[in-house]
Coordinates of C-alpha atoms in Angstrom, one line a residue:
M49 CA -11.0 20.0 26.0
Q50 CA -12.2 16.5 26.9
K51 CA -15.2 17.2 24.7
L52 CA -13.0 18.1 21.8
A53 CA -10.8 15.0 22.3
K54 CA -13.8 12.8 22.5
R55 CA -15.3 14.3 19.3
A56 CA -12.0 13.8 17.4
A57 CA -11.7 10.2 18.6
Q58 CA -15.3 9.5 17.6
A59 CA -14.8 11.1 14.2
Q60 CA -11.7 8.9 13.7
R61 CA -13.6 5.7 14.6
Q62 CA -16.4 6.6 12.2
A63 CA -14.0 7.4 9.4
T64 CA -12.2 4.1 10.0
R65 CA -15.5 2.1 9.9
R66 CA -16.5 3.9 6.7
A67 CA -13.2 3.2 5.1
I68 CA -13.4 -0.5 6.0
K69 CA -16.9 -0.7 4.6
Q70 CA -15.9 1.1 1.4
I71 CA -12.9 -1.3 0.9
G72 CA -15.4 -4.2 1.2
H73 CA -17.7 -2.6 -1.4
D74 CA -14.7 -2.0 -3.7
D75 CA -13.5 -5.6 -3.4
A76 CA -17.0 -6.9 -4.1
G77 CA -17.2 -4.6 -7.1
K78 CA -13.8 -5.7 -8.4
R79 CA -14.8 -9.4 -8.0
S80 CA -18.1 -8.9 -9.8
Q81 CA -16.3 -7.0 -12.6
A82 CA -13.8 -9.8 -12.9
R83 CA -16.5 -12.4 -13.1
Q84 CA -18.4 -10.5 -15.8
G85 CA -15.2 -9.9 -17.7
L86 CA -14.2 -13.6 -17.5
K87 CA -17.7 -14.6 -18.6
S88 CA -17.7 -12.3 -21.6
A89 CA -14.1 -13.4 -22.5
V90 CA -15.2 -17.1 -22.4
K91 CA -18.3 -16.3 -24.5
E92 CA -16.2 -14.5 -27.1
V93 CA -13.7 -17.5 -27.3
R94 CA -16.6 -19.8 -27.9
E95 CA -18.1 -17.6 -30.6
N96 CA -14.7 -17.4 -32.2
L97 CA -14.4 -21.2 -32.2
E98 CA -17.9 -21.6 -33.7
A99 CA -17.0 -19.0 -36.4
A100 CA -13.8 -20.8 -37.2
R101 CA -15.6 -24.2 -37.5
R102 CA -18.2 -22.6 -39.8
A103 CA -15.5 -20.9 -41.9
R104 CA -13.6 -24.2 -42.3
R105 CA -16.8 -26.0 -43.4
E106 CA -17.6 -23.3 -45.9
D107 CA -14.0 -23.3 -47.3
W108 CA -14.3 -27.1 -47.7
E109 CA -17.7 -27.2 -49.3
L110 CA -17.6 -24.0 -51.4
G111 CA -14.0 -24.1 -52.5
P112 CA -13.3 -21.2 -54.9
L113 CA -16.7 -19.7 -54.1
A114 CA -15.9 -19.3 -50.4
P115 CA -15.9 -15.7 -49.0
K116 CA -12.6 -13.8 -48.8
R117 CA -12.2 -13.4 -45.1
D118 CA -8.6 -12.1 -45.2
L119 CA -9.3 -8.7 -46.9
G120 CA -9.3 -6.8 -43.6
F121 CA -12.7 -5.0 -43.9
N122 CA -14.8 -7.5 -42.0
N123 CA -12.7 -7.8 -38.8
Y124 CA -12.1 -11.5 -39.4
G125 CA -9.8 -13.0 -36.9
A126 CA -9.9 -9.9 -34.7
A127 CA -10.3 -10.4 -30.9
Q128 CA -12.1 -8.3 -28.4
E129 CA -9.8 -6.5 -25.9
G130 CA -11.6 -8.2 -23.0
A131 CA -10.5 -11.6 -24.2
R132 CA -6.8 -10.6 -24.1
Q133 CA -6.9 -9.5 -20.4
D134 CA -5.9 -11.6 -17.4
W135 CA -9.1 -11.9 -15.3
T136 CA -7.7 -14.5 -12.9
H137 CA -6.3 -12.0 -10.5
G138 CA -9.8 -11.1 -9.3
N139 CA -10.3 -14.5 -7.6
S140 CA -6.7 -15.6 -6.8
N141 CA -5.1 -12.7 -5.0
R142 CA -3.0 -15.1 -2.9
E143 CA -1.4 -16.9 -5.8
R144 CA -0.7 -13.9 -8.0
P145 CA 2.5 -12.7 -6.2
Q146 CA 4.0 -16.2 -6.4
R147 CA 3.1 -16.4 -10.1
I148 CA 4.7 -13.0 -10.8
E149 CA 7.8 -14.0 -8.9
Q150 CA 8.1 -17.2 -11.0
R151 CA 7.8 -15.2 -14.2
C152 CA 10.6 -12.9 -13.2
A153 CA 12.9 -15.5 -11.5
W154 CA 15.4 -15.8 -14.3
A155 CA 15.8 -12.0 -14.6
G156 CA 16.6 -11.4 -10.9
G157 CA 13.1 -11.4 -9.4
V158 CA 10.5 -8.7 -9.0
G159 CA 12.5 -6.6 -6.5
Q160 CA 15.5 -6.2 -8.9
L161 CA 14.3 -6.9 -12.3
N162 CA 17.2 -6.9 -14.8
L163 CA 15.2 -5.9 -17.8
A164 CA 14.5 -2.4 -19.2
P165 CA 12.9 -0.9 -22.3
Q166 CA 15.1 -1.2 -25.5
D167 CA 16.6 -4.5 -24.4
R168 CA 16.8 -7.1 -27.2
V169 CA 15.0 -10.3 -26.3
V170 CA 14.1 -13.6 -28.0
I171 CA 10.6 -15.1 -27.9
L172 CA 10.4 -18.7 -26.7
D173 CA 6.7 -19.4 -26.9
G174 CA 3.8 -18.7 -29.3
P175 CA 3.6 -18.3 -33.0
D176 CA 6.6 -15.8 -33.0
K177 CA 8.9 -18.3 -31.3
G178 CA 12.6 -17.7 -32.2
K179 CA 12.1 -14.1 -33.3
I180 CA 14.2 -11.3 -31.8
D181 CA 12.6 -8.0 -30.8
R182 CA 13.1 -5.0 -28.4
I183 CA 11.1 -4.4 -25.3
Q184 CA 8.8 -1.4 -25.6
R185 CA 7.4 -1.4 -22.0
V186 CA 7.7 -3.4 -18.8
Q187 CA 4.7 -4.1 -16.7
L188 CA 6.2 -5.1 -13.4
A189 CA 2.9 -5.4 -11.6
S190 CA 1.8 -8.3 -13.8
G191 CA 5.2 -9.7 -14.7
T192 CA 4.8 -9.0 -18.5
V193 CA 6.4 -6.9 -21.2
T194 CA 5.2 -5.6 -24.5
L195 CA 7.4 -5.7 -27.6
E196 CA 7.8 -3.3 -30.5
N197 CA 7.1 -5.5 -33.5
Y198 CA 6.1 -9.0 -32.6
H199 CA 3.5 -10.7 -30.4
R200 CA 0.7 -8.4 -31.7
A201 CA -3.0 -9.2 -32.4
L202 CA -5.8 -7.7 -34.5
T203 CA -8.2 -6.2 -31.9
V204 CA -11.4 -4.3 -32.0
G205 CA -12.7 -2.0 -29.3
V206 CA -15.7 -2.4 -27.0
F207 CA -18.0 -0.5 -29.5
D208 CA -16.8 -2.5 -32.6
D209 CA -14.2 0.1 -33.5
P210 CA -12.1 -0.5 -36.6
S211 CA -9.6 -3.3 -36.1
R212 CA -6.1 -2.3 -35.4
S213 CA -2.8 -4.1 -34.6
Q214 CA -2.1 -3.9 -30.9
A215 CA 0.9 -5.1 -28.9
M216 CA -0.1 -7.7 -26.5
P217 CA 1.6 -8.4 -23.2
I218 CA 3.9 -11.4 -23.0
S219 CA 5.1 -13.1 -19.9
I220 CA 8.7 -12.5 -18.8
S221 CA 9.2 -16.2 -18.5
S222 CA 8.5 -16.5 -22.3
I223 CA 11.4 -14.3 -23.3
R224 CA 15.2 -14.3 -22.8
L225 CA 17.7 -11.5 -23.1
V226 CA 19.9 -11.4 -26.2
Y227 CA 23.3 -9.7 -26.1
P228 CA 26.4 -9.9 -28.3
L229 CA 29.3 -11.7 -26.4
P230 CA 32.6 -13.0 -27.8
D231 CA 33.0 -16.7 -28.3
P232 CA 35.5 -18.1 -25.8
K233 CA 37.0 -20.4 -28.4
T234 CA 37.0 -18.4 -31.6
G235 CA 36.7 -14.9 -30.2
V236 CA 34.0 -14.0 -32.7
V237 CA 31.3 -11.7 -31.2
R238 CA 27.8 -13.0 -31.8
D239 CA 24.4 -12.8 -30.3
V240 CA 24.0 -15.1 -27.2
I241 CA 20.8 -16.0 -25.4
I242 CA 21.2 -15.3 -21.7
N243 CA 19.0 -17.6 -19.6
Q244 CA 19.8 -16.1 -16.2
L245 CA 20.6 -12.7 -14.8
K246 CA 21.7 -11.6 -11.4
A247 CA 21.7 -8.2 -9.7
V248 CA 25.0 -7.2 -8.1
S249 CA 25.5 -4.0 -6.1
P250 CA 28.5 -2.2 -7.8
N251 CA 31.2 -0.2 -6.0
M252 CA 31.5 3.5 -6.3
H253 CA 34.0 3.3 -9.1
S254 CA 31.9 1.0 -11.3
P255 CA 31.3 2.5 -14.8
N256 CA 27.9 0.8 -15.0
M257 CA 26.5 2.4 -11.8
S258 CA 24.0 5.1 -12.6
L259 CA 22.5 7.7 -10.3
D260 CA 20.7 9.6 -13.0
R261 CA 16.9 9.3 -12.9
W262 CA 16.8 8.9 -16.7
Q263 CA 18.9 5.7 -16.6
H264 CA 15.9 3.6 -15.6
G265 CA 16.7 4.4 -11.9
K266 CA 19.0 1.4 -11.7
K267 CA 21.5 1.3 -8.9
W268 CA 23.0 -2.1 -9.6
D269 CA 24.8 -4.1 -12.3
R270 CA 23.2 -7.1 -14.0
V271 CA 25.6 -10.0 -14.3
V272 CA 25.5 -13.4 -16.0
P273 CA 26.3 -15.7 -13.1
G274 CA 28.2 -18.4 -15.1
L275 CA 30.4 -15.9 -16.9
N276 CA 30.6 -13.1 -14.3
T277 CA 30.0 -10.7 -17.3
V278 CA 28.3 -7.4 -16.7
I279 CA 25.6 -6.6 -19.2
P280 CA 25.3 -2.8 -19.6
W281 CA 21.9 -1.2 -19.4
P282 CA 20.5 0.2 -22.7
E283 CA 21.2 3.8 -23.4
V284 CA 18.3 6.2 -22.8
E285 CA 17.9 9.5 -24.5
V286 CA 17.4 12.3 -22.0
P287 CA 14.3 14.3 -23.0
E288 CA 14.8 18.0 -23.6
Y289 CA 12.3 20.3 -22.1
E290 CA 11.9 24.0 -22.8
A291 CA 10.7 26.0 -19.8
K292 CA 7.6 28.0 -20.6
K293 CA 6.5 31.2 -18.9
A294 CA 4.1 29.4 -16.6
D295 CA 6.6 26.7 -15.6
T296 CA 8.5 26.6 -12.3
V297 CA 12.2 26.0 -13.0
R298 CA 14.5 24.0 -10.7
E299 CA 16.3 27.1 -9.4
Q300 CA 13.0 28.5 -8.1
V301 CA 12.1 25.3 -6.4
E302 CA 15.5 25.0 -4.6
E303 CA 15.6 28.7 -3.7
R304 CA 15.2 29.1 0.1
T305 CA 12.6 31.6 0.9
F306 CA 11.7 30.7 4.6
Y307 CA 14.0 30.7 7.6
Y308 CA 13.0 29.4 11.0
S309 CA 14.6 28.6 14.3
L310 CA 14.0 26.0 17.0
L311 CA 11.7 28.4 18.8
G312 CA 9.2 28.7 16.0
P313 CA 7.1 26.3 13.9
P314 CA 8.8 24.6 10.9
M315 CA 6.6 26.5 8.5
P316 CA 4.3 29.5 8.5
D317 CA 0.9 29.2 10.3
Q318 CA -1.0 29.6 7.0
V319 CA 0.8 26.6 5.5
L320 CA 0.0 24.5 8.6
D321 CA -3.6 25.5 8.3
E322 CA -3.7 24.4 4.7
L323 CA -2.0 21.1 5.4
R324 CA -4.0 19.9 8.4
N325 CA -7.4 21.8 7.9
K326 CA -7.9 23.9 10.9
Y327 CA -11.6 23.2 10.9
S328 CA -11.3 19.4 10.6
R329 CA -13.1 17.1 13.0
F330 CA -9.9 15.0 13.3
R331 CA -7.7 17.8 14.6
T332 CA -6.1 17.1 18.0
R333 CA -3.7 20.0 18.4
H334 CA -5.1 23.5 18.9
E335 CA -3.9 27.0 19.5
K336 CA -3.5 28.3 23.0
W337 CA -6.2 30.9 22.8
Y338 CA -8.6 28.3 21.4
V339 CA -7.9 25.9 24.3
E340 CA -8.3 28.7 26.9
Q341 CA -11.6 29.7 25.2
K342 CA -13.0 26.1 25.4
E343 CA -11.8 25.7 29.0
A344 CA -13.6 28.9 29.9
E345 CA -16.8 27.7 28.2
A346 CA -16.6 24.4 30.1
E347 CA -16.1 26.2 33.4
A348 CA -19.1 28.5 32.7
N349 CA -21.2 25.4 31.8
R350 CA -20.2 23.7 35.0
R351 CA -21.1 26.7 37.2
R352 CA -24.3 27.1 35.4
T353 CA -25.1 23.5 36.0
Q354 CA -24.3 23.9 39.7
L355 CA -26.5 26.9 40.0
Q356 CA -29.4 25.2 38.3
A357 CA -28.9 22.2 40.6
A358 CA -28.8 24.4 43.7
S359 CA -31.9 26.3 42.8
M360 CA -33.9 23.0 42.4
Q361 CA -32.8 21.3 45.7
T362 CA -35.3 19.5 47.9
P363 CA -35.1 19.7 51.7
L364 CA -33.3 16.3 51.8
D365 CA -30.8 17.5 49.2
E366 CA -30.1 20.6 51.3
F367 CA -29.6 18.4 54.4
H368 CA -27.1 16.2 52.5
E369 CA -25.3 19.2 51.1
K370 CA -25.0 20.7 54.6
Q371 CA -23.6 17.4 56.0
R372 CA -21.0 17.2 53.3
Q373 CA -19.9 20.7 54.1
L374 CA -19.6 19.9 57.8
R375 CA -17.6 16.8 57.1
A376 CA -15.3 18.8 54.8
A377 CA -14.8 21.4 57.5
E378 CA -13.8 18.9 60.1
P379 CA -10.1 18.6 60.7
E380 CA -8.1 15.4 60.1
P381 CA -8.6 12.8 62.9
V382 CA -5.6 12.5 65.3
L383 CA -4.8 9.2 67.1
S384 CA -4.5 9.4 70.9
E385 CA -1.9 7.7 73.0
D386 CA -4.4 5.1 74.3
L387 CA -5.6 4.3 70.8
L388 CA -2.0 3.8 69.6
E389 CA -1.2 1.6 72.6
K390 CA -4.2 -0.6 71.9
I391 CA -3.2 -0.9 68.2
G392 CA 0.3 -2.0 69.2
E393 CA -1.0 -4.5 71.6
F394 CA -3.3 -6.0 69.0
M395 CA -0.4 -6.2 66.4
A396 CA 1.8 -8.0 69.0
N397 CA -0.9 -10.6 69.8
K398 CA -1.4 -11.3 66.1
Q399 CA 2.4 -11.8 65.7
D400 CA 2.6 -14.2 68.7
A401 CA -0.3 -16.2 67.3
A402 CA 1.3 -16.5 63.9
L403 CA 4.6 -17.7 65.5
H404 CA 2.8 -20.3 67.6
Q405 CA 1.0 -21.6 64.5
D406 CA 4.3 -22.0 62.7
D407 CA 5.8 -24.0 65.6
V408 CA 2.8 -26.3 65.6
S409 CA 3.2 -26.9 61.9
D410 CA 6.9 -27.8 62.2
A411 CA 6.2 -30.2 65.0
A412 CA 3.5 -32.0 63.0
S413 CA 5.8 -32.3 59.9
Q414 CA 8.6 -34.1 61.9
P415 CA 8.5 -38.0 61.8
S416 CA 7.6 -39.8 65.1
A417 CA 10.1 -42.2 66.8
P418 CA 9.6 -46.0 66.1
Q419 CA 7.9 -48.0 68.8
S420 CA 9.7 -51.3 70.1

């Protein structure tokens, strides 16, 4: 069994080293890919600037004879998809979480983001500044959202595919939530820009608390701190599924088909073998019959080794073996009365010498009397 345990520990160490090495290779590949992507994006931006300068010069010099670049068939003004991506995270992994937290700070932070699809928001930056749109998707990993109608760009694929209008991600810090609230003076309900949201855990009787997994999985209320007004989450349509013949319905999943007691394993042996791979090198727990078999094999190997060593002994090895057997056959030594008396006398002399040494040390430490 020691051999099996040593083999499992060695396999675990080897797997750990391979995993660490693979992680290093993956990180290096990601950094290289990020550098290449950033390089190609910068190159594309420079080409677009040169093309814009050339088009401006042609429009100025040619006038009515200038080419029509806004017809849509020549991909004029379209950007490559690589130029619209954020390549900075490949070289600044330590700064990215702080930057994402700053983007989501006004909406409650990354842990409890108070935004969801179908929320109405207003754009604060860019060419679409001041326009109101709905959130189509929230990318919490990057702190961005995509809108349904605005903040789009004409893009072409890697292989110069036909240009298409594509929704581009916009930072959460560049939008604010819009919700109709009554005016405290006139009482007229109108759209209000909400600059800050706070997550508050509701009580069990709160009408805004939702435990349904289709309600965005939100277990809290979003509140405007200054007004203490709860902003309800947008309504979500529950998708309707039709069970097919090959589907496993919920009743079948929740049906109990296996019963066990404390004296048996928590699941059948066949399931355990599928989960832990009974032939894996990392396995540390084995069946009783397998342990007995391995112990019997180890004992047989030990006896075989002893027989081989005994058949190849020299006369000196035989003499040493005979002396070891004689020493092992001798009884335990017994102390006689004379020997015990001598040991006690020796211990008493040692104790008297130690006491005398302590008295001398105390006398030396006392101050002497002054002389007249």
